[in-house]
Amino acid sequence: MESLKHKLPSDVEEEDAFPEEKRARPAADLPPEMWELIFRNLNAYWLRSARLTCSSWDQIIRGSSRLMAKFVLTLSTYNFMEDRKMVRNLLATGGGYTRAKMDFELIGIHKPRENWLKPLGTTLRTLTLEFSGTEVLLTGLLKELPNLKQLKLIVESHRFRSVVPDFRLDKLDELSITDPVPNILSFCRMVCPQLKALKLPGYCGAKSKLKKEIVAIISSTSRTLKELTIRVSKKIVDDLVEIEDLRLARLSVHGDADDVLRFVKQQPILEDLVILERIGISTLDEIISVLPKLKKLQVTIVTRAIQKTFSFKKLLTIENLTIRVEQWFMPIGANNLLNLTDCNLTNLRTLSLCRCTLTGQFLSDLQRTHVSELTLEFCSLPRLSDLAPLKSLHHVELFSNEYLSGLDADDSRCSSSVRSLKISAGDRSILLAAAKIFPNLECYEAAGNTDIDEGILEAILQHSPLVKELRFRSVFHFDDLNCLRYAVLRFPALKTMVIHCSKEKRASFLESLRGENCSVAVEFTKLYVF
């Protein structure tokens, strides 16, 4: 982790370092409101550089919640152990941060003292907290943060005792607890009386006491609760269906198909439904029939050996649809499950399909929709060029698909409205074909194990000369730095390039650009080797 001295500028240190020099005040020529409008165009990387430029700019940025939302204040047990004084100074001047991530696992005696977080509490809205302490630590931290709206707890402790807290977080809208332990939900029920979203993604469903606590917190917040992430069992559903004033708009649920169906039937105004357990097409049809306002659906279909077509006819209000097919003993190309014929999907904008066979008829019917974002993962379709006629498409993501009739990359007849492409393919010919089939791109991202060379960059440049953003997020190694230099120096409209690489490659690349006239913002993401 970087030293905390680089996280926040220190005016005292800078003045002491150059006492006889008068520092320039670039913010003096424009009012703060104008500088704020200018700074809104910067990402977090360049915004941090602006904060380090002078104290006036730092003050303007810290005074804007919209700008500070681009930063995440990160603190860990290590920081408190190694540089406690610096952490205290940081927190004392930490007003302005709206998001924070704190990892206080095994913090023990090094925990922050009372009132240290009070300046941070005036502006902090979102907190992710990982801790292994007791209820005393959690109480001391949350008590100083009365303006929290989102709280995510990652609990690594089994020593959480039952207590009655002496404070409340009345502004807290969203609570997420990963793998909750006994007593913590009862604690949160008293602290957070007006929740709008409750997320319990790590709950295993094995502890009977937790079941009672889960039902209790849902029941106590039922009048305000609109979003729920939960693993259900027959016993939990038996209790939840008895809560008359529970009317959810968004539900992410994991459990047996019959229990999910029984719970969903009690929530007729659901607009957003994510089913994390595999279900059959018949059950899915029954669920859709009781949800007339459904706008977003994410589901994994189990087909086994039974061939039944899933029709989109009942999804009249759907806007965002994700379908994954779980194949059981089925030959490749046998799952022609999707039927768009005679369907009225005027509201559909985002479509994501995984392990589906897309026939020519399906792709032809898709042209009658207004889908603007399309994701295909491990799908099979006749040709890659069959996607070009979809005139409403603006963003496409392609991951390891199969093209049954080969690649038709005749760029002379390809005209596409796609402006953003994210692709993962091990076959170089697919990358070259995609560059021709989707011309006039503004954003190109290589994902997965995609290997990029100068030939592919030349094809992108030839067909999409106005690319503004290149992203290389895959775990591959650029042995030839000229490839990266080519991208930075040859693309005339390029504004941003994101590279996923090691520290050694980063240093070598920056050294290769030394002395070049480059206006591209180059960002680096960490390369993790497992």
Coordinates of C-alpha atoms in Angstrom, one line a residue:
M1 CA 0.0 0.0 0.0
E2 CA 1.2 3.5 -0.8
S3 CA 2.3 5.7 2.0
L4 CA -0.5 7.8 3.5
K5 CA 1.7 10.9 2.9
H6 CA 0.7 10.6 -0.8
K7 CA -3.0 10.2 -0.1
L8 CA -3.6 13.8 1.1
P9 CA -1.5 16.9 0.5
S10 CA 0.0 18.6 3.6
D11 CA 0.2 22.4 3.3
V12 CA 2.5 22.6 6.4
E13 CA 5.1 20.2 5.0
E14 CA 5.1 22.0 1.6
E15 CA 5.5 25.5 3.2
D16 CA 8.3 24.3 5.5
A17 CA 10.2 22.7 2.6
F18 CA 10.3 25.9 0.6
P19 CA 10.0 28.7 3.1
E20 CA 11.6 31.5 1.0
E21 CA 9.6 30.8 -2.2
K22 CA 6.1 32.1 -2.8
R23 CA 4.0 29.4 -4.3
A24 CA 1.9 30.2 -7.3
R25 CA -1.9 30.3 -6.8
P26 CA -3.4 29.1 -10.0
A27 CA -6.9 29.1 -8.5
A28 CA -6.8 32.8 -7.9
D29 CA -7.8 33.8 -11.5
L30 CA -11.2 32.0 -11.5
P31 CA -14.0 31.7 -9.0
P32 CA -14.2 28.3 -7.2
E33 CA -17.4 27.4 -9.0
M34 CA -15.6 27.6 -12.4
W35 CA -12.8 25.4 -11.2
E36 CA -15.3 22.9 -9.9
L37 CA -16.9 22.7 -13.4
I38 CA -13.4 22.2 -14.9
F39 CA -12.5 19.5 -12.4
R40 CA -15.6 17.5 -13.1
N41 CA -14.0 16.4 -16.4
L42 CA -11.1 14.7 -14.6
N43 CA -11.0 11.1 -13.5
A44 CA -9.7 10.2 -10.0
Y45 CA -6.1 9.9 -11.2
W46 CA -5.8 13.4 -12.6
L47 CA -8.0 14.8 -9.8
R48 CA -5.5 13.6 -7.3
S49 CA -2.8 15.4 -9.2
A50 CA -4.8 18.5 -9.1
R51 CA -5.2 18.2 -5.3
L52 CA -1.4 18.0 -5.0
T53 CA -0.9 21.1 -7.2
C54 CA -1.8 23.7 -4.6
S55 CA -3.8 24.1 -1.4
S56 CA -6.5 26.2 -3.1
W57 CA -7.3 23.5 -5.6
D58 CA -7.3 20.9 -2.8
Q59 CA -9.7 23.0 -0.8
I60 CA -12.1 23.4 -3.8
I61 CA -12.1 19.7 -4.5
R62 CA -12.5 18.7 -0.9
G63 CA -15.5 21.1 -0.7
S64 CA -17.3 19.4 -3.5
S65 CA -19.1 16.1 -2.6
R66 CA -19.5 15.4 -6.3
L67 CA -15.7 15.5 -6.9
M68 CA -14.8 13.7 -3.7
A69 CA -17.1 10.9 -4.7
K70 CA -14.4 9.9 -7.2
F71 CA -12.0 9.1 -4.3
V72 CA -12.1 6.2 -1.8
L73 CA -10.4 6.7 1.5
T74 CA -8.7 3.4 2.3
L75 CA -7.4 2.6 5.8
S76 CA -6.2 -0.7 7.2
T77 CA -4.9 -2.2 10.5
Y78 CA -1.4 -1.9 9.0
N79 CA -1.8 1.9 8.7
F80 CA -2.7 2.3 12.3
M81 CA 0.2 0.1 13.4
E82 CA 2.9 1.7 11.3
D83 CA 2.0 5.4 11.1
R84 CA -0.6 6.2 13.7
K85 CA 0.3 9.9 13.8
M86 CA -0.2 10.3 10.1
V87 CA -3.5 8.5 10.2
R88 CA -4.7 10.8 13.0
N89 CA -3.7 13.8 11.0
L90 CA -5.4 12.4 7.9
L91 CA -8.7 11.8 9.8
A92 CA -8.5 15.2 11.4
T93 CA -8.5 16.9 8.0
G94 CA -10.5 14.1 6.3
G95 CA -13.7 16.1 5.9
G96 CA -14.8 15.9 2.3
Y97 CA -14.5 12.2 1.7
T98 CA -17.8 10.6 0.8
R99 CA -16.6 7.0 0.4
A100 CA -14.3 4.9 2.6
K101 CA -13.0 1.4 2.9
M102 CA -11.6 0.2 6.2
D103 CA -10.0 -3.2 6.9
F104 CA -9.8 -3.5 10.7
E105 CA -9.1 -7.2 10.9
L106 CA -7.1 -8.0 14.1
I107 CA -6.8 -4.3 14.9
G108 CA -7.0 -4.8 18.7
I109 CA -5.3 -2.1 20.7
H110 CA -4.5 -0.1 17.5
K111 CA -8.1 0.8 16.9
P112 CA -8.9 4.6 16.4
R113 CA -9.6 6.5 19.5
E114 CA -12.9 8.1 20.3
N115 CA -13.7 11.2 18.2
W116 CA -11.0 10.5 15.6
L117 CA -13.6 9.8 13.0
K118 CA -15.9 12.7 13.8
P119 CA -14.5 15.1 11.1
L120 CA -14.9 12.3 8.5
G121 CA -18.5 11.7 9.7
T122 CA -19.7 15.0 8.5
T123 CA -19.4 14.0 4.8
L124 CA -19.0 10.2 4.7
R125 CA -21.9 8.5 2.9
T126 CA -20.6 5.1 1.9
L127 CA -18.5 2.8 4.1
T128 CA -17.1 -0.8 3.5
L129 CA -15.9 -2.1 6.9
E130 CA -14.1 -5.4 7.4
F131 CA -13.5 -6.2 11.0
S132 CA -12.8 -9.1 13.4
G133 CA -13.5 -7.2 16.6
T134 CA -16.5 -7.2 19.0
E135 CA -19.6 -5.1 19.2
V136 CA -17.6 -2.4 21.1
L137 CA -15.4 -1.7 18.1
L138 CA -18.4 -1.5 15.7
T139 CA -20.3 0.8 18.1
G140 CA -17.4 3.1 18.5
L141 CA -16.9 3.4 14.7
L142 CA -20.5 3.8 13.6
K143 CA -21.4 6.2 16.3
E144 CA -19.1 8.8 14.7
L145 CA -20.7 8.4 11.3
P146 CA -24.3 9.7 11.6
N147 CA -24.6 10.6 7.9
L148 CA -24.0 7.2 6.4
K149 CA -26.3 6.1 3.6
Q150 CA -24.6 2.9 2.6
L151 CA -22.9 0.4 4.9
K152 CA -21.3 -2.9 3.9
L153 CA -20.0 -5.1 6.8
I154 CA -17.6 -8.0 6.2
V155 CA -17.6 -9.8 9.6
E156 CA -14.7 -12.0 10.6
S157 CA -15.7 -12.2 14.3
H158 CA -17.6 -14.8 16.3
R159 CA -17.5 -12.7 19.5
F160 CA -20.4 -10.4 18.8
R161 CA -22.5 -10.2 22.0
S162 CA -26.1 -9.1 22.3
V163 CA -26.2 -5.4 23.2
V164 CA -28.7 -2.5 23.0
P165 CA -26.9 0.3 21.1
D166 CA -27.3 3.9 22.3
F167 CA -27.3 5.5 18.8
R168 CA -29.2 5.2 15.5
L169 CA -28.3 5.7 11.9
D170 CA -31.5 7.3 10.7
K171 CA -30.1 8.2 7.3
L172 CA -28.9 4.8 6.4
D173 CA -30.7 3.5 3.3
E174 CA -28.7 0.4 2.4
L175 CA -27.1 -2.3 4.6
S176 CA -25.1 -5.3 3.3
I177 CA -23.7 -7.9 5.6
T178 CA -21.4 -10.7 4.2
D179 CA -21.7 -13.9 6.2
P180 CA -23.6 -12.5 9.2
V181 CA -22.9 -13.9 12.7
P182 CA -25.4 -14.3 15.6
N183 CA -26.5 -11.0 17.3
I184 CA -25.2 -8.7 14.6
L185 CA -28.6 -8.5 12.7
S186 CA -30.4 -7.8 16.0
F187 CA -27.8 -5.0 16.6
C188 CA -28.4 -3.5 13.1
R189 CA -32.2 -3.8 13.5
M190 CA -32.0 -1.3 16.4
V191 CA -29.4 0.9 14.7
C192 CA -31.0 1.1 11.2
P193 CA -34.8 1.5 11.6
Q194 CA -35.5 2.9 8.1
L195 CA -33.7 0.6 5.7
K196 CA -34.6 0.7 2.0
A197 CA -32.2 -2.1 0.9
L198 CA -31.0 -5.1 2.9
K199 CA -28.4 -7.4 1.4
L200 CA -27.3 -10.7 3.0
P201 CA -25.2 -12.3 0.2
G202 CA -23.1 -14.7 2.3
Y203 CA -25.8 -16.1 4.5
C204 CA -25.6 -19.9 4.4
G205 CA -29.0 -20.6 6.0
A206 CA -27.7 -23.2 8.5
K207 CA -28.1 -21.3 11.7
S208 CA -31.6 -21.2 13.2
K209 CA -30.9 -18.2 15.3
L210 CA -29.9 -16.2 12.3
K211 CA -33.2 -17.1 10.6
K212 CA -35.1 -15.5 13.4
E213 CA -32.9 -12.4 13.3
I214 CA -33.3 -12.2 9.5
V215 CA -37.1 -12.3 9.7
A216 CA -37.1 -9.8 12.6
I217 CA -35.1 -7.2 10.8
I218 CA -37.1 -7.6 7.6
S219 CA -40.4 -7.3 9.6
S220 CA -39.2 -4.2 11.5
T221 CA -38.2 -2.4 8.3
S222 CA -41.0 -3.7 6.0
R223 CA -42.7 -0.4 5.6
T224 CA -39.6 1.2 4.0
L225 CA -37.8 -1.9 2.6
K226 CA -37.8 -2.0 -1.2
E227 CA -34.7 -4.1 -2.0
L228 CA -33.7 -7.5 -0.6
T229 CA -30.8 -9.9 -1.3
I230 CA -31.4 -13.2 0.6
R231 CA -31.1 -17.0 0.6
V232 CA -34.5 -18.4 1.4
S233 CA -35.6 -21.7 2.9
K234 CA -39.1 -23.1 3.5
K235 CA -39.1 -21.9 7.1
I236 CA -38.0 -18.4 6.1
V237 CA -40.6 -18.1 3.3
D238 CA -43.3 -19.3 5.8
D239 CA -42.5 -16.3 8.0
L240 CA -41.9 -13.8 5.2
V241 CA -45.2 -14.4 3.5
E242 CA -46.9 -13.4 6.7
I243 CA -45.5 -9.9 6.6
E244 CA -48.4 -8.1 5.0
D245 CA -46.8 -4.7 4.4
L246 CA -43.7 -6.1 2.7
R247 CA -43.8 -4.8 -0.9
L248 CA -40.4 -5.2 -2.6
A249 CA -39.4 -3.6 -5.9
R250 CA -36.0 -5.4 -6.2
L251 CA -35.2 -8.9 -5.2
S252 CA -32.1 -11.1 -5.5
V253 CA -32.9 -14.5 -4.2
H254 CA -31.2 -17.9 -3.8
G255 CA -33.0 -21.1 -2.9
D256 CA -35.2 -24.0 -4.0
A257 CA -37.3 -23.1 -7.0
D258 CA -40.6 -23.9 -5.2
D259 CA -39.7 -21.6 -2.3
V260 CA -38.6 -18.8 -4.6
L261 CA -41.9 -19.1 -6.5
R262 CA -43.9 -19.0 -3.3
F263 CA -42.1 -15.9 -2.1
V264 CA -42.3 -14.1 -5.5
K265 CA -46.0 -14.6 -5.7
Q266 CA -46.4 -12.4 -2.6
Q267 CA -44.4 -9.6 -4.3
P268 CA -46.5 -8.6 -7.3
I269 CA -44.9 -5.1 -7.8
L270 CA -41.4 -6.5 -8.3
E271 CA -39.5 -4.6 -11.0
D272 CA -36.1 -6.2 -10.6
L273 CA -35.6 -9.9 -10.1
V274 CA -32.3 -11.9 -9.9
I275 CA -32.7 -15.6 -9.3
L276 CA -29.4 -17.1 -8.3
E277 CA -30.5 -20.7 -8.2
R278 CA -31.0 -22.7 -11.4
I279 CA -34.7 -23.1 -12.4
G280 CA -36.6 -24.8 -15.1
I281 CA -38.4 -23.1 -17.9
S282 CA -41.9 -24.0 -16.6
T283 CA -41.1 -22.4 -13.2
L284 CA -39.8 -19.4 -15.0
D285 CA -42.9 -19.0 -17.0
E286 CA -45.0 -19.2 -13.9
I287 CA -42.9 -16.5 -12.1
I288 CA -43.1 -14.2 -15.1
S289 CA -46.9 -14.6 -15.3
V290 CA -47.3 -13.1 -11.7
L291 CA -45.0 -10.1 -12.2
P292 CA -46.7 -7.7 -14.7
K293 CA -44.3 -4.8 -13.9
L294 CA -41.0 -6.7 -14.3
K295 CA -38.3 -4.5 -15.9
K296 CA -35.1 -6.5 -15.1
L297 CA -34.6 -10.2 -15.0
Q298 CA -31.5 -12.3 -14.4
V299 CA -31.9 -16.1 -14.4
T300 CA -30.1 -19.4 -15.0
I301 CA -32.2 -22.0 -16.9
V302 CA -31.8 -25.7 -16.4
T303 CA -32.7 -27.6 -19.5
R304 CA -31.6 -31.2 -18.8
A305 CA -32.7 -33.3 -21.7
I306 CA -36.1 -31.7 -22.1
Q307 CA -36.5 -29.4 -25.1
K308 CA -38.9 -26.5 -24.3
T309 CA -38.8 -23.1 -26.0
F310 CA -38.7 -20.0 -23.8
S311 CA -40.8 -17.3 -25.3
F312 CA -40.4 -13.6 -24.6
K313 CA -44.1 -12.8 -25.1
K314 CA -44.9 -12.3 -21.5
L315 CA -42.0 -9.9 -20.9
L316 CA -43.9 -6.8 -22.2
T317 CA -42.3 -4.4 -19.7
I318 CA -38.8 -5.9 -19.6
E319 CA -35.8 -3.5 -20.1
N320 CA -32.8 -5.6 -18.9
L321 CA -32.7 -9.3 -19.5
T322 CA -29.9 -11.8 -18.6
I323 CA -30.4 -15.5 -19.5
R324 CA -27.8 -18.2 -18.7
V325 CA -28.3 -21.8 -19.9
E326 CA -27.0 -24.6 -17.6
Q327 CA -26.5 -27.5 -20.0
W328 CA -27.1 -31.0 -18.7
F329 CA -26.1 -33.8 -21.0
M330 CA -27.0 -31.8 -24.1
P331 CA -25.1 -31.8 -27.4
I332 CA -23.6 -28.5 -28.6
G333 CA -26.1 -26.5 -30.7
A334 CA -29.2 -28.4 -29.3
N335 CA -30.4 -25.7 -27.0
N336 CA -32.5 -23.6 -29.4
L337 CA -34.5 -22.3 -26.4
L338 CA -35.1 -18.7 -27.3
N339 CA -38.0 -17.5 -29.3
L340 CA -38.6 -13.9 -30.3
T341 CA -41.2 -14.5 -32.9
D342 CA -44.3 -12.3 -32.6
C343 CA -42.9 -10.7 -29.4
N344 CA -43.4 -7.0 -28.6
L345 CA -40.2 -6.0 -26.8
T346 CA -40.2 -2.3 -27.4
N347 CA -38.8 -1.6 -23.9
L348 CA -35.9 -4.0 -24.1
R349 CA -32.5 -2.2 -24.0
T350 CA -30.0 -4.6 -22.4
L351 CA -29.7 -8.2 -23.4
S352 CA -27.1 -10.7 -22.0
L353 CA -27.0 -14.3 -23.1
C354 CA -24.7 -17.2 -22.0
R355 CA -24.4 -20.7 -23.5
C356 CA -27.3 -20.0 -25.9
T357 CA -27.6 -21.0 -29.6
L358 CA -28.7 -18.1 -31.6
T359 CA -30.4 -19.0 -34.8
G360 CA -30.6 -16.8 -37.9
Q361 CA -34.3 -16.4 -37.2
F362 CA -33.6 -15.2 -33.6
L363 CA -31.1 -12.6 -34.8
S364 CA -33.5 -11.5 -37.5
D365 CA -36.2 -11.0 -34.9
L366 CA -33.8 -9.2 -32.7
Q367 CA -33.5 -6.4 -35.3
R368 CA -37.1 -5.4 -34.5
T369 CA -36.2 -4.6 -30.9
H370 CA -34.4 -1.5 -29.6
V371 CA -31.5 -3.4 -27.8
S372 CA -28.6 -1.0 -27.3
E373 CA -26.4 -3.2 -25.1
L374 CA -25.7 -6.8 -26.1
T375 CA -23.5 -9.4 -24.3
L376 CA -22.8 -12.9 -25.7
E377 CA -20.8 -15.4 -23.7
F378 CA -20.0 -18.9 -24.8
C379 CA -22.8 -18.6 -27.4
S380 CA -23.0 -20.0 -30.9
L381 CA -24.3 -18.0 -33.8
P382 CA -24.0 -18.3 -37.6
R383 CA -21.6 -15.4 -38.3
L384 CA -20.1 -12.5 -36.4
S385 CA -21.3 -10.2 -39.1
D386 CA -24.9 -11.1 -38.3
L387 CA -24.7 -8.6 -35.4
A388 CA -23.9 -5.7 -37.8
P389 CA -27.5 -5.1 -39.0
L390 CA -28.7 -4.4 -35.4
K391 CA -29.0 -0.7 -35.9
S392 CA -29.9 0.2 -32.3
L393 CA -26.7 -1.4 -30.8
H394 CA -24.2 0.9 -29.2
H395 CA -22.3 -1.4 -26.9
V396 CA -21.3 -5.1 -27.5
E397 CA -19.5 -7.6 -25.3
L398 CA -18.2 -10.9 -26.9
F399 CA -16.7 -13.6 -24.8
S400 CA -15.4 -16.9 -26.3
N401 CA -18.3 -17.4 -28.8
E402 CA -18.5 -19.9 -31.6
Y403 CA -19.3 -18.8 -35.2
L404 CA -20.7 -21.9 -36.9
S405 CA -20.5 -20.6 -40.5
G406 CA -17.0 -19.1 -40.1
L407 CA -16.0 -15.4 -40.1
D408 CA -17.5 -13.2 -42.8
A409 CA -15.4 -10.0 -42.4
D410 CA -16.1 -8.3 -45.7
D411 CA -15.7 -4.7 -44.4
S412 CA -17.0 -3.3 -47.7
R413 CA -20.6 -4.1 -46.7
C414 CA -20.4 -3.8 -43.0
S415 CA -22.1 -0.8 -41.4
S416 CA -22.6 -0.9 -37.7
S417 CA -23.9 1.5 -35.1
V418 CA -21.7 0.0 -32.4
R419 CA -19.5 2.5 -30.7
S420 CA -18.1 0.5 -27.8
L421 CA -16.7 -3.1 -28.0
K422 CA -15.4 -5.4 -25.3
I423 CA -14.1 -8.7 -26.6
S424 CA -12.3 -11.8 -25.4
A425 CA -11.1 -14.2 -28.0
G426 CA -8.0 -16.4 -28.3
D427 CA -8.3 -16.6 -32.1
R428 CA -6.5 -13.7 -33.8
S429 CA -8.7 -13.9 -36.8
I430 CA -11.8 -13.1 -34.7
L431 CA -10.1 -9.9 -33.4
L432 CA -9.3 -8.8 -37.0
A433 CA -12.8 -9.6 -38.2
A434 CA -14.4 -7.7 -35.3
A435 CA -12.3 -4.6 -36.2
K436 CA -13.8 -4.7 -39.7
I437 CA -17.3 -5.6 -38.7
F438 CA -17.6 -2.9 -36.1
P439 CA -16.0 0.2 -37.6
N440 CA -16.2 3.7 -36.2
L441 CA -15.6 2.5 -32.6
E442 CA -14.9 5.0 -29.8
C443 CA -14.0 2.5 -27.1
Y444 CA -12.2 -0.8 -27.6
E445 CA -11.5 -3.2 -24.7
A446 CA -9.6 -6.4 -24.8
A447 CA -10.6 -8.8 -22.0
G448 CA -9.8 -12.3 -20.8
N449 CA -6.8 -13.9 -22.4
T450 CA -6.9 -11.7 -25.5
D451 CA -3.5 -11.0 -27.0
I452 CA -3.1 -7.7 -28.8
D453 CA -0.3 -7.1 -31.3
E454 CA 0.5 -4.2 -33.7
G455 CA -1.4 -5.9 -36.6
I456 CA -4.6 -5.8 -34.6
L457 CA -4.0 -2.2 -33.5
E458 CA -3.4 -1.3 -37.1
A459 CA -6.8 -2.9 -38.1
I460 CA -8.5 -1.0 -35.3
L461 CA -6.9 2.2 -36.4
Q462 CA -7.8 1.6 -40.0
H463 CA -11.5 1.1 -39.4
S464 CA -12.0 3.1 -36.2
P465 CA -9.6 6.1 -36.5
L466 CA -11.5 8.1 -33.9
V467 CA -11.1 5.7 -31.0
K468 CA -11.0 7.7 -27.8
E469 CA -10.4 4.9 -25.3
L470 CA -8.4 1.7 -25.3
R471 CA -8.5 -0.8 -22.5
F472 CA -6.2 -3.8 -22.2
R473 CA -7.5 -5.5 -19.1
S474 CA -6.4 -9.1 -19.9
V475 CA -3.7 -11.0 -18.1
F476 CA -1.2 -11.0 -21.0
H477 CA 2.3 -9.7 -21.3
F478 CA 3.5 -7.1 -23.7
D479 CA 6.9 -8.4 -24.7
D480 CA 7.2 -5.6 -27.2
L481 CA 6.8 -2.2 -25.7
N482 CA 6.5 -0.8 -29.2
C483 CA 3.0 -2.2 -29.3
L484 CA 1.9 0.1 -26.5
R485 CA 3.9 3.1 -27.9
Y486 CA 2.1 2.5 -31.2
A487 CA -1.3 2.8 -29.5
V488 CA -0.4 5.9 -27.6
L489 CA 1.3 7.8 -30.5
R490 CA -0.6 6.7 -33.6
F491 CA -4.3 7.0 -32.5
P492 CA -5.0 10.7 -33.2
A493 CA -8.2 10.9 -31.1
L494 CA -7.1 8.7 -28.2
K495 CA -7.8 10.3 -24.8
T496 CA -7.4 7.4 -22.3
M497 CA -5.6 4.1 -22.3
V498 CA -5.9 1.6 -19.4
I499 CA -3.3 -1.1 -19.1
H500 CA -3.4 -4.2 -16.9
C501 CA 0.3 -5.1 -16.3
S502 CA 3.0 -5.6 -13.7
K503 CA 5.0 -2.8 -12.0
E504 CA 8.0 -3.7 -14.1
K505 CA 6.2 -3.4 -17.4
R506 CA 4.7 -0.1 -16.2
A507 CA 8.1 1.4 -15.4
S508 CA 9.5 0.2 -18.7
F509 CA 6.6 1.6 -20.7
L510 CA 6.7 5.0 -19.0
E511 CA 10.4 5.1 -19.7
S512 CA 9.9 4.4 -23.3
L513 CA 7.5 7.4 -23.6
R514 CA 10.0 9.8 -22.0
G515 CA 10.5 12.8 -24.3
E516 CA 7.4 12.0 -26.4
N517 CA 4.7 14.7 -27.0
C518 CA 1.9 12.6 -25.5
S519 CA -1.5 13.9 -24.3
V520 CA -3.0 10.5 -23.6
A521 CA -4.1 9.8 -20.0
V522 CA -2.4 6.4 -19.3
E523 CA -3.9 4.4 -16.3
F524 CA -2.5 1.2 -14.9
T525 CA -4.4 -1.5 -13.0
K526 CA -2.6 -4.1 -10.9
L527 CA -1.7 -7.5 -12.3
Y528 CA -2.5 -10.3 -9.9
V529 CA -0.7 -13.6 -10.4
F530 CA -2.3 -16.7 -8.8

